[in-house]
PDB file of C-alpha atoms and ligand atoms in Angstrom:
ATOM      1  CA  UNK A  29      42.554 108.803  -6.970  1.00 58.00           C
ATOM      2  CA  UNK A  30      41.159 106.953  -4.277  1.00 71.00           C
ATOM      3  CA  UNK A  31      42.159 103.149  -3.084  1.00 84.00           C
ATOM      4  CA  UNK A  32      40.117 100.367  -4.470  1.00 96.00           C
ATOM      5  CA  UNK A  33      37.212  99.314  -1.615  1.00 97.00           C
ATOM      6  CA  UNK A  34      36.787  95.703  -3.352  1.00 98.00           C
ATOM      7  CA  UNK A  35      39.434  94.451  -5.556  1.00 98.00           C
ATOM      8  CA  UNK A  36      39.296  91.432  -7.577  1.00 98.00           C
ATOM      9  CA  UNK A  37      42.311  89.633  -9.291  1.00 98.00           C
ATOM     10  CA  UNK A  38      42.888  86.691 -11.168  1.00 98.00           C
ATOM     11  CA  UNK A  39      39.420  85.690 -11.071  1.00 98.00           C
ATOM     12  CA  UNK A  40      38.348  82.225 -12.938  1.00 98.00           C
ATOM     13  CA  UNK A  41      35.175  80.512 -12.984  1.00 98.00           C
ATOM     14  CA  UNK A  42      33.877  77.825 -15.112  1.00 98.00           C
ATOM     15  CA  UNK A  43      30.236  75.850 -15.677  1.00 97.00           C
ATOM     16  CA  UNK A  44      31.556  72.356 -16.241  1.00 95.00           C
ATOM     17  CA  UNK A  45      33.814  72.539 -19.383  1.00 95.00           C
ATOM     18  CA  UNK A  46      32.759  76.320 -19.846  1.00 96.00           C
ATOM     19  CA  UNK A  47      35.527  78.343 -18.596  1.00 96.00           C
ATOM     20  CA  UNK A  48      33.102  82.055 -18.551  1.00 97.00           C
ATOM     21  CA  UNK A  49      35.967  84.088 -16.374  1.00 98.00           C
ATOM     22  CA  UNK A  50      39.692  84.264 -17.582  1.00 97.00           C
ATOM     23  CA  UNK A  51      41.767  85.451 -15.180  1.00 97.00           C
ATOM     24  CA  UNK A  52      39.343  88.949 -14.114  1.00 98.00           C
ATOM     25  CA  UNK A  53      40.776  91.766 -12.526  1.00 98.00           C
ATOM     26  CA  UNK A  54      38.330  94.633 -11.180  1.00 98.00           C
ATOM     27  CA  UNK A  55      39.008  97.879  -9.174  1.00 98.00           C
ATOM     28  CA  UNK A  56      36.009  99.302  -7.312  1.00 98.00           C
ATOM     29  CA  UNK A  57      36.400 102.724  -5.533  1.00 98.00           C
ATOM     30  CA  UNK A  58      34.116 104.479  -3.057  1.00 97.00           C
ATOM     31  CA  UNK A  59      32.902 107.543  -4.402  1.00 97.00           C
ATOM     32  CA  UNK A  60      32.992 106.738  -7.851  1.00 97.00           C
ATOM     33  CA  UNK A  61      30.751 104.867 -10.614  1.00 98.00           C
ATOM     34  CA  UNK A  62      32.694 101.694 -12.631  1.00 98.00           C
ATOM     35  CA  UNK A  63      30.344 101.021 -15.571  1.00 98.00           C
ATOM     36  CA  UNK A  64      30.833  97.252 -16.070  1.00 98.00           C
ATOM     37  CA  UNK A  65      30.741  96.889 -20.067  1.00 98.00           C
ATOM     38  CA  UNK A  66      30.114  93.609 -22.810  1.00 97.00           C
ATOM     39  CA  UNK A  67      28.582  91.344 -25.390  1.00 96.00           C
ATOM     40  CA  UNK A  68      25.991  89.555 -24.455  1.00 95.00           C
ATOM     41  CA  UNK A  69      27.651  86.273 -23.019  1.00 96.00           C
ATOM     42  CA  UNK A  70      30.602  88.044 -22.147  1.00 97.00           C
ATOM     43  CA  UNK A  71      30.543  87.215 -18.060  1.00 97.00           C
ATOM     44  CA  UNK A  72      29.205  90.566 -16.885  1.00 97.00           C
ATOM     45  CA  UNK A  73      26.774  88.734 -14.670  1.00 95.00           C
ATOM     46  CA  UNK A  74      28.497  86.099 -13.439  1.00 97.00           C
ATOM     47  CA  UNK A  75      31.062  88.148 -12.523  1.00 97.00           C
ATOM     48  CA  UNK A  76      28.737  90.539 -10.101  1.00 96.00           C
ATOM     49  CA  UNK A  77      27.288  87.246  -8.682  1.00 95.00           C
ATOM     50  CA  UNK A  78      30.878  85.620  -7.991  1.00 96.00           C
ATOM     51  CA  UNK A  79      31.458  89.169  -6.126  1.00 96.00           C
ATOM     52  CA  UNK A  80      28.143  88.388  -4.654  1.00 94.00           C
ATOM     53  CA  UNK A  81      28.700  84.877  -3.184  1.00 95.00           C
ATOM     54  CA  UNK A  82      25.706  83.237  -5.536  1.00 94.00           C
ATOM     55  CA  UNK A  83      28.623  81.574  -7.369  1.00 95.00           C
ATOM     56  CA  UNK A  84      32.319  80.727  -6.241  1.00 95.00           C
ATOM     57  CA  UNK A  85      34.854  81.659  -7.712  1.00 96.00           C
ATOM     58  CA  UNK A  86      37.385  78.798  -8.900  1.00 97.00           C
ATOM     59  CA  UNK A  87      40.083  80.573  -8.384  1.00 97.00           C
ATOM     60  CA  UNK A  88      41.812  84.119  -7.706  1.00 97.00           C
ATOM     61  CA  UNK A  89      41.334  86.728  -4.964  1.00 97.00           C
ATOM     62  CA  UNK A  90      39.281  89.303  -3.707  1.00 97.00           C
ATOM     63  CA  UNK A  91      40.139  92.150  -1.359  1.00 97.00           C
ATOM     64  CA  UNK A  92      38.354  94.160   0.567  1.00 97.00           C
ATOM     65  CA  UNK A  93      39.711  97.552   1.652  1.00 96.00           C
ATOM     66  CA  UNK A  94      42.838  95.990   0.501  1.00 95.00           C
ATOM     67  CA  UNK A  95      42.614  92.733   2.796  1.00 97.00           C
ATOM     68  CA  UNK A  96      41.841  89.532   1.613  1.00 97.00           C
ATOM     69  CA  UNK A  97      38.306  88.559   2.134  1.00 97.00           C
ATOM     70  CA  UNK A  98      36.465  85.160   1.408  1.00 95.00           C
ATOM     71  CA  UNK A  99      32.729  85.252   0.165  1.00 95.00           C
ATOM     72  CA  UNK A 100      31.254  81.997   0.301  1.00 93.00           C
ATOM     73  CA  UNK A 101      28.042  82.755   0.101  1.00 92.00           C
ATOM     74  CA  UNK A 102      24.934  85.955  -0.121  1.00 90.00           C
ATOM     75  CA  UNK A 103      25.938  86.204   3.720  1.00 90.00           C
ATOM     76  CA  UNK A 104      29.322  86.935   3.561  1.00 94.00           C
ATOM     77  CA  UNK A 105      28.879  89.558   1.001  1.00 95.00           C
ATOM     78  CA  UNK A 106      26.073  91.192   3.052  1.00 91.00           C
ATOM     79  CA  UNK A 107      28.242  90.943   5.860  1.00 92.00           C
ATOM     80  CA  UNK A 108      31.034  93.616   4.135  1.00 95.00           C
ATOM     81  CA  UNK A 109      28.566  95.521   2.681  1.00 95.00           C
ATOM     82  CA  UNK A 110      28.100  94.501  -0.490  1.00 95.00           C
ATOM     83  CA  UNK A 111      24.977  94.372  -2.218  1.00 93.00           C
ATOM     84  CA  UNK A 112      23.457  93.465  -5.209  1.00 91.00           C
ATOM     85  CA  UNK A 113      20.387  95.119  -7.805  1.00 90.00           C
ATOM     86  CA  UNK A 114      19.800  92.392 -10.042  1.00 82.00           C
ATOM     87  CA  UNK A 115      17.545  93.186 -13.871  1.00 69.00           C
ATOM     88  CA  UNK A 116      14.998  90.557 -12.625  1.00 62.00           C
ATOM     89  CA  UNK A 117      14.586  91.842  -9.541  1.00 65.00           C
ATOM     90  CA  UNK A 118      13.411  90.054  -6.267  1.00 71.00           C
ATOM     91  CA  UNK A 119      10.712  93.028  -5.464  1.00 85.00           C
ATOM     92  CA  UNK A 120       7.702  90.554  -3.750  1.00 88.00           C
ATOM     93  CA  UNK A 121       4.483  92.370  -5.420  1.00 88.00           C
ATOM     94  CA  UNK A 122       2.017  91.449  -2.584  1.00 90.00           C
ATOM     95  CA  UNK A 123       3.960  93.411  -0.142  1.00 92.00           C
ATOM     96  CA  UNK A 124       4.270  97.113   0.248  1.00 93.00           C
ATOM     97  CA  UNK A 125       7.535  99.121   0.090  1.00 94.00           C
ATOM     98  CA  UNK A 126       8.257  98.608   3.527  1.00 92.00           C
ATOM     99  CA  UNK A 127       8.189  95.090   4.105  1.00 91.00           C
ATOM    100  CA  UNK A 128       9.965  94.739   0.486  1.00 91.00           C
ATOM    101  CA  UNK A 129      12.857  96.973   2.129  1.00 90.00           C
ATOM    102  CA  UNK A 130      12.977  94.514   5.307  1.00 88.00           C
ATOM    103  CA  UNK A 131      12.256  91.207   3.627  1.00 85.00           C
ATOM    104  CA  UNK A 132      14.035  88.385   5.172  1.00 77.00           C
ATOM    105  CA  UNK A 133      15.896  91.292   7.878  1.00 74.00           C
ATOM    106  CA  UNK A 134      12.586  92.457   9.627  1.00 67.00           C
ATOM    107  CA  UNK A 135      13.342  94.320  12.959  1.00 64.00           C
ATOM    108  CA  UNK A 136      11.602  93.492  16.507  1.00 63.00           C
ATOM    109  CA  UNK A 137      10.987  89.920  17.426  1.00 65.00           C
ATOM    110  CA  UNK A 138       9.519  87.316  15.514  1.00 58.00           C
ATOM    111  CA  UNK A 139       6.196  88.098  17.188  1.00 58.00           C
ATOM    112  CA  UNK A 140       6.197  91.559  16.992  1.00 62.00           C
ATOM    113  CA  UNK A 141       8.074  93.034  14.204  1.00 69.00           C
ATOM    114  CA  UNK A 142       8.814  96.769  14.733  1.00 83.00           C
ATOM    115  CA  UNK A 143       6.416  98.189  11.851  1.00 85.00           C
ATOM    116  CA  UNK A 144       7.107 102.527  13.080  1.00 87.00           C
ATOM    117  CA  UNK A 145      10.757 102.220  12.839  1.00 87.00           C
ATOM    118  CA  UNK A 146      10.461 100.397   9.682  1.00 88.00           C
ATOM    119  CA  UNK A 147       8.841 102.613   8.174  1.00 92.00           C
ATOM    120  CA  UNK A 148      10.637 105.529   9.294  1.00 91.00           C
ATOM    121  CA  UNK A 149      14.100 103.774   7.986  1.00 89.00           C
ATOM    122  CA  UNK A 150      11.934 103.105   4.687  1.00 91.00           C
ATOM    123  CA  UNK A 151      11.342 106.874   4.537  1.00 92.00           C
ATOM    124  CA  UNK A 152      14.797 108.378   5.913  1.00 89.00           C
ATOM    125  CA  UNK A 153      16.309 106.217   2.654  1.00 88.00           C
ATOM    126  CA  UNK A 154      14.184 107.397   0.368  1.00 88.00           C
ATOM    127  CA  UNK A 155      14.472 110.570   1.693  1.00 86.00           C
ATOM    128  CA  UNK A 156      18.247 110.821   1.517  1.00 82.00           C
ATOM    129  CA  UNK A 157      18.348 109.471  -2.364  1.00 81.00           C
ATOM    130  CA  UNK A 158      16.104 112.345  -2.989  1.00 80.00           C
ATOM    131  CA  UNK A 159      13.464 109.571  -3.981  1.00 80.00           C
ATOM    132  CA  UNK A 160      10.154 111.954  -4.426  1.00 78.00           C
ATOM    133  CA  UNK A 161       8.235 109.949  -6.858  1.00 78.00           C
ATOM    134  CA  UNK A 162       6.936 107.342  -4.199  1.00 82.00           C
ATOM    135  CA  UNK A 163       4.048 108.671  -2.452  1.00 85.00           C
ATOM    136  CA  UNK A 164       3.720 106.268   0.712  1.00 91.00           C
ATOM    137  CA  UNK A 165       6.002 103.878   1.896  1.00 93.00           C
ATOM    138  CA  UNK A 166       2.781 101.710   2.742  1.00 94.00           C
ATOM    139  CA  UNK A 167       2.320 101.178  -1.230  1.00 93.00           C
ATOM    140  CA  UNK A 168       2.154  97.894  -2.627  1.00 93.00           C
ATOM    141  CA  UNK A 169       4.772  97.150  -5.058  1.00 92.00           C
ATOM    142  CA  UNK A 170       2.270  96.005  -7.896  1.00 91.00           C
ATOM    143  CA  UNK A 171       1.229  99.322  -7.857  1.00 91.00           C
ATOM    144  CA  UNK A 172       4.762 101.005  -8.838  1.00 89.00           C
ATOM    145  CA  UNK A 173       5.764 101.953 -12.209  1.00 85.00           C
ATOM    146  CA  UNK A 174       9.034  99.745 -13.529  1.00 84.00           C
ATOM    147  CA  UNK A 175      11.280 102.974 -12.705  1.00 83.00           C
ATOM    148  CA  UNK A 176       9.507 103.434  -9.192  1.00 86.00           C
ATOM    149  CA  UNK A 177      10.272  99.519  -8.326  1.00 87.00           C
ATOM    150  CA  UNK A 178      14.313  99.917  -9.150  1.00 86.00           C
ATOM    151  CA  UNK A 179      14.479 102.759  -6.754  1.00 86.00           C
ATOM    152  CA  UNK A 180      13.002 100.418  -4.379  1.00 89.00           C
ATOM    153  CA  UNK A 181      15.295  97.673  -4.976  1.00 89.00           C
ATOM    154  CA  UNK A 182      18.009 100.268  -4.693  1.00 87.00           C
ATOM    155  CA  UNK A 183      16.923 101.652  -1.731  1.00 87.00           C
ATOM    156  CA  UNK A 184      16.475  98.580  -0.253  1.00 86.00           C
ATOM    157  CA  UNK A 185      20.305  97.950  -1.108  1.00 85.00           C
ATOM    158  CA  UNK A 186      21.850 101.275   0.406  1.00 84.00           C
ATOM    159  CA  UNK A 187      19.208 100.171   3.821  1.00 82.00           C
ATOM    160  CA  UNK A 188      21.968  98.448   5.139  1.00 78.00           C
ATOM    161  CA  UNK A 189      25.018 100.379   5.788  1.00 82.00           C
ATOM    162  CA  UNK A 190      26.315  99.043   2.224  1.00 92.00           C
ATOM    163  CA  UNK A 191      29.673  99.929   0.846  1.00 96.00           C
ATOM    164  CA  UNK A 192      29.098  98.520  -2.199  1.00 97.00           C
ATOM    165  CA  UNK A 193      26.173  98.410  -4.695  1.00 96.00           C
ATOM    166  CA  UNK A 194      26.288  96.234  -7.638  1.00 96.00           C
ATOM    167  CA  UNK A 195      23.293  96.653 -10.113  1.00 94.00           C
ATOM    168  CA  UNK A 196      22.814  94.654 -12.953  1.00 93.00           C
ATOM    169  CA  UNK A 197      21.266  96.281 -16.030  1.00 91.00           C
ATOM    170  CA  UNK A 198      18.859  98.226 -14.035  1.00 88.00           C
ATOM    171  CA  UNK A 199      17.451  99.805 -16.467  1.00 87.00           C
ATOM    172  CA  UNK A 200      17.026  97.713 -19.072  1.00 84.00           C
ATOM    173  CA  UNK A 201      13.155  97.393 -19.070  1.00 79.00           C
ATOM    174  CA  UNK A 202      12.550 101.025 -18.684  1.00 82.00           C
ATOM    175  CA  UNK A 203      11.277 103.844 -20.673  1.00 82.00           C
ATOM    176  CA  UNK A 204      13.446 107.535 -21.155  1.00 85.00           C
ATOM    177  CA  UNK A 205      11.913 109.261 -18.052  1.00 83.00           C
ATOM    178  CA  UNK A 206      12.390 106.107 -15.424  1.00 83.00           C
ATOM    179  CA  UNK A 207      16.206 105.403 -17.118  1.00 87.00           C
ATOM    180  CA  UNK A 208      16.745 109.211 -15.728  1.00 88.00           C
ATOM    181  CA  UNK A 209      15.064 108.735 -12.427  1.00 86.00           C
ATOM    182  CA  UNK A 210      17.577 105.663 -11.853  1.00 88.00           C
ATOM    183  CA  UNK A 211      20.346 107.312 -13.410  1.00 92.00           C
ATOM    184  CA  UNK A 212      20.209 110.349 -11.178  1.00 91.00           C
ATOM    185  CA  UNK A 213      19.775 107.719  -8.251  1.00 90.00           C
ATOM    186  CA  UNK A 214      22.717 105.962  -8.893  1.00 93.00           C
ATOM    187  CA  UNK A 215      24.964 108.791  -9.220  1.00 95.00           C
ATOM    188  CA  UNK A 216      23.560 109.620  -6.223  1.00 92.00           C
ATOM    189  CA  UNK A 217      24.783 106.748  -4.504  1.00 93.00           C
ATOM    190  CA  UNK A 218      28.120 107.365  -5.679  1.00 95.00           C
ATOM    191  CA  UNK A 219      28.062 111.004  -4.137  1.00 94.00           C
ATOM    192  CA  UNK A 220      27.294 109.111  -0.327  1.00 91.00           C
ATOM    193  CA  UNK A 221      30.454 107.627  -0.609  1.00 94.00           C
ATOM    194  CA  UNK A 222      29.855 104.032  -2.037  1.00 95.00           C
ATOM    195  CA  UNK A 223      31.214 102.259  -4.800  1.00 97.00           C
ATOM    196  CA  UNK A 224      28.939 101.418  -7.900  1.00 97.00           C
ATOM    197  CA  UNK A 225      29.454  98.868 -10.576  1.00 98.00           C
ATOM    198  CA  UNK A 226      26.765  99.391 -13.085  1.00 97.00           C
ATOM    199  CA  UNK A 227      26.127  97.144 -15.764  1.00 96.00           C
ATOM    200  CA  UNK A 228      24.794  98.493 -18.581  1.00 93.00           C
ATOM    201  CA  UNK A 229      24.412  97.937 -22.409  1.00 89.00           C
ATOM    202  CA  UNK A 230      23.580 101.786 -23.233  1.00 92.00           C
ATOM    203  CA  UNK A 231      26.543 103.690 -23.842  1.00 94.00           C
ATOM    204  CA  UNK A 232      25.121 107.397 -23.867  1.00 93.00           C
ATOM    205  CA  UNK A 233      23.760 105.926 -20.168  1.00 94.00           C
ATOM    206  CA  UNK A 234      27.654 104.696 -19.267  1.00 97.00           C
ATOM    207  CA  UNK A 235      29.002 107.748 -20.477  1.00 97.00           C
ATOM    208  CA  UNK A 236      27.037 109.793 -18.509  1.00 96.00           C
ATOM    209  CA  UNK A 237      27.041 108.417 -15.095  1.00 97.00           C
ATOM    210  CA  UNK A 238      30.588 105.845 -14.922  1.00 98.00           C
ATOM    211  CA  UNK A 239      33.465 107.822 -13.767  1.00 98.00           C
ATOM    212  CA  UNK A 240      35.339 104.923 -15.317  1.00 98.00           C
ATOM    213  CA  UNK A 241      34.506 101.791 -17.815  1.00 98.00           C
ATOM    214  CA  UNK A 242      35.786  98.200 -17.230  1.00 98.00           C
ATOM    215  CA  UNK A 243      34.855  96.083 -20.742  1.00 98.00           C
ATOM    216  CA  UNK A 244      34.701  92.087 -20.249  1.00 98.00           C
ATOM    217  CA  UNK A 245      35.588  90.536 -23.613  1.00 97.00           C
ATOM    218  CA  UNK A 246      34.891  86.961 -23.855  1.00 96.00           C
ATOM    219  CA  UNK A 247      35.539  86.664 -20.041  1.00 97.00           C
ATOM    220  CA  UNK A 248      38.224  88.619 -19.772  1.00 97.00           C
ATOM    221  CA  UNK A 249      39.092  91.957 -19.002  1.00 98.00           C
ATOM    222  CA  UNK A 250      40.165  93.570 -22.281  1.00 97.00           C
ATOM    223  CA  UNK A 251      40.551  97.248 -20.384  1.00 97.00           C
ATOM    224  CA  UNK A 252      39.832  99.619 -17.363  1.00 97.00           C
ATOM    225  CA  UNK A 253      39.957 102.803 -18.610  1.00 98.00           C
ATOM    226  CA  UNK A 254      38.920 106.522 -17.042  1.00 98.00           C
ATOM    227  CA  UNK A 255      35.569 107.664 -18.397  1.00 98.00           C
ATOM    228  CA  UNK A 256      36.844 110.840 -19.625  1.00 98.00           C
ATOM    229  CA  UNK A 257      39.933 109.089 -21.778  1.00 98.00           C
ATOM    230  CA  UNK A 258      37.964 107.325 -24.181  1.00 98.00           C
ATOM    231  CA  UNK A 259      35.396 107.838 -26.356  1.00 97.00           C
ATOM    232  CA  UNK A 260      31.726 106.147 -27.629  1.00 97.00           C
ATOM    233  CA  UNK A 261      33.664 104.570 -30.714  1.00 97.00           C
ATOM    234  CA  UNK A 262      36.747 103.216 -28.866  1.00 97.00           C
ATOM    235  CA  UNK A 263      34.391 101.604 -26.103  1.00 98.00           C
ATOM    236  CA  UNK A 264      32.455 100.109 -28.724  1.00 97.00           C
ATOM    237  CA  UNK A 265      35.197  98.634 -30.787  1.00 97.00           C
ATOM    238  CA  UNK A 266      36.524  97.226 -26.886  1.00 97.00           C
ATOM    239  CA  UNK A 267      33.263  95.520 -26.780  1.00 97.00           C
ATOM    240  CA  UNK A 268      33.201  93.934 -29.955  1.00 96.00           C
ATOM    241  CA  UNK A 269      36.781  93.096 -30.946  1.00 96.00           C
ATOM    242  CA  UNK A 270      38.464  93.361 -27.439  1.00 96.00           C
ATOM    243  CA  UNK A 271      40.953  95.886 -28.295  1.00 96.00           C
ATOM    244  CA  UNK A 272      41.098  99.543 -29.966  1.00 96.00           C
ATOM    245  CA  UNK A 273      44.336 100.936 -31.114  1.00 94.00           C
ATOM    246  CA  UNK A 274      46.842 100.827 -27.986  1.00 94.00           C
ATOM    247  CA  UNK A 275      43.525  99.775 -25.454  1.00 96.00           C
ATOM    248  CA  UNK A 276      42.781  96.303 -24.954  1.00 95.00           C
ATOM    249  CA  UNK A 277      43.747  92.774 -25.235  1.00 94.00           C
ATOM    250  CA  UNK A 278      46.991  92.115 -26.675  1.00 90.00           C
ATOM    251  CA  UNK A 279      45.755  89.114 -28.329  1.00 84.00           C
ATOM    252  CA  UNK A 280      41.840  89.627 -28.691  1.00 84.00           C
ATOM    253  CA  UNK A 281      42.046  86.330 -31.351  1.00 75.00           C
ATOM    254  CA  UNK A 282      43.310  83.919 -28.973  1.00 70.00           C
ATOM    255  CA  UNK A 283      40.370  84.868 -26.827  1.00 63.00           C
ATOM    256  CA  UNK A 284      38.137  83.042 -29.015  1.00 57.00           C
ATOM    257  CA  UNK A 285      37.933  78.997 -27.903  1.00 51.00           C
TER     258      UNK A 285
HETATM  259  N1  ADP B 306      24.632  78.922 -14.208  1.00 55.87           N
HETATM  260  C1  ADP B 306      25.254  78.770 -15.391  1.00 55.87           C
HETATM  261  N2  ADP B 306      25.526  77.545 -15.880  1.00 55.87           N
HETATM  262  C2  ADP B 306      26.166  77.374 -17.045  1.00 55.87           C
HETATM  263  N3  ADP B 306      26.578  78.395 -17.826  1.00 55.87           N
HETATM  264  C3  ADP B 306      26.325  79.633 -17.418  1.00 55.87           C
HETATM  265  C4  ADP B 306      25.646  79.906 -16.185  1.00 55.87           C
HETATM  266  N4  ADP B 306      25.547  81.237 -16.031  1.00 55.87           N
HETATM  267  C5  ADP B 306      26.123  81.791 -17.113  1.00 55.87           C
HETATM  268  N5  ADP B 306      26.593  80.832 -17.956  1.00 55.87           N
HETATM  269  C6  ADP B 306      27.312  81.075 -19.209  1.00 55.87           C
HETATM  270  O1  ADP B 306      28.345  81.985 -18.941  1.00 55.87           O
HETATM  271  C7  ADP B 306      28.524  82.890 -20.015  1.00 55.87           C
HETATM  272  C8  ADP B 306      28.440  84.302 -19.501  1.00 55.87           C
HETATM  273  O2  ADP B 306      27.120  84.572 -19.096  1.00 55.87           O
HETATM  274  P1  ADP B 306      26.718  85.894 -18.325  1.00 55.87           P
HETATM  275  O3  ADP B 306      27.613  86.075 -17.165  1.00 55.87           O
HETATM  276  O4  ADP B 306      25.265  85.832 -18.058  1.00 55.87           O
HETATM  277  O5  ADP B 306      27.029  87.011 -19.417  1.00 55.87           O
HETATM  278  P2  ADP B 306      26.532  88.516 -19.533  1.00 55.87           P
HETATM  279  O6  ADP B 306      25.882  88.905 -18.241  1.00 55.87           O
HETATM  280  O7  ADP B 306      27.768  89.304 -19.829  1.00 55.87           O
HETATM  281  O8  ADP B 306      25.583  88.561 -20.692  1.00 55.87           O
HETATM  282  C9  ADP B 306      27.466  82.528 -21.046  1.00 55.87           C
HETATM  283  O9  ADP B 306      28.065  81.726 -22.018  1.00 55.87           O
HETATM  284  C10 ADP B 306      26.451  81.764 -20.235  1.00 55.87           C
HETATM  285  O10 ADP B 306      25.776  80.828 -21.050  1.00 55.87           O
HETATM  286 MG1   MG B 307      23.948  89.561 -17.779  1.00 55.87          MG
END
């Protein structure tokens, strides 16, 4: 078993009165895919996007290849390598794959961006996620199926010498043959060495890519288990009642405020 690359513990984080985070600890490992599991409500995205710097964090710690690291914002998250697919994703529809894959970190000068090695990075990423479904780079995005447009977006987040991809339901909008397309991608990613957190509500989907499952539960984090040490019903019963036989919260009930 590998060490943690990101590690998060004692996480809080409220909206005003709303306390949404209760004490969250997380393991991420290189190499492997966490599936990030809950209700609707239960803090799954706020979570990603207090790893992400979009929120802070009131309280608790997060480490980085085991040292403490402070994200304060998108930047500092970039900065370690940490990068995030979001369900609504930021894909600009006007622009081609290219300058989607650059957008806001174009290379060359301000007055003369460096469109051939662009494009060539474009391709080489594609290329090495096995993408084959995009034709040319030079594609607008409005032309892409929903599946081809999430291997964009998670191209574009493996582009930057990332360590860590986060991606948040990426497949909720998308039919049987895309889901498998992103699947297979996100496996992929796994297999070049980074860690993956994948949120996801479909459990035949979590059960066949996560090499482990971490279920939020009203904010908190009712269990981390192994993949291969639970099964469909016991994950399900996590999700909905916060504990399942010996697994879970000790308490579940005083959960509820
Ligand atoms: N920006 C925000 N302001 C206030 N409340 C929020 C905000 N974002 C999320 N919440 C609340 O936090 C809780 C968890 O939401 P969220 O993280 O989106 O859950 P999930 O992704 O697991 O469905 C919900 O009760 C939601 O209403
Ligand atoms: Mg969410």
């Amino acid at each position: 078993m590998s060490e943690p690359i990101l590690e998060l513990h004692g996480v809080n984080k409220s909206f005003g009165p709303v306390h949404v985070l209760h004490d969250v600890d997380l393991a991420v490992r290189a190499g492997e895919v966490t599936a990030l599991v809950g209700d609707n409500g239960a803090g799954k995205s706020t979570l990603v996007k207090c790893i992400a710097g979009i929120h802070a964090a009131d309280s608790g710690e997060v480490r980085f290849r085991g040292k403490p690291v402070h994200i304060h914002g998108p930047r500092d998250a970039a900065d370690l390598g940490i990068e995030v697919v979001y369900q609504d994703l930021a894909l600009a529809d006007n622009l081609d794959i290219v300058q989607n894959m650059f957008l806001g970190r174009e290379r060359g000068s301000a007055w003369l961006l460096d469109e051939a090695s662009m494009e060539q990075a474009a391709r080489q990423t594609l290329a090495s996620l096995s993408v084959r479904t995009v034709k040319s780079v030079r594609t607008p995005v409005s032309a892409l199926s929903g599946g081809q447009r999430q291997t964009v977006a998670i191209a574009k987040s493996v582009l930057w010498d990332s360590k860590v991809v986060l991606l948040d339901e990426p497949t909720a909008a998308l039919g049987v043959a895309q889901t498998r397309q992103v699947l297979d991608l996100v496996r992929r990613l796994a297999e070049q060495g980074l860690g993956v957190v994948l949120i996801s509500h479909n459990m035949a989907d979590v059960f066949e890519v996560s090499d482990r499952i971490a279920v939020l539960y009203l904010g908190r984090m009712a269990a981390e288990v192994q993949t291969k040490d639970v099964t469909h019903g016991q994950v399900v019963e996590l999700i909905t009642a916060g504990r399942s036989g010996d697994l879970g919260l000790a308490r579940p009930d005083t959960a509820v405020v």
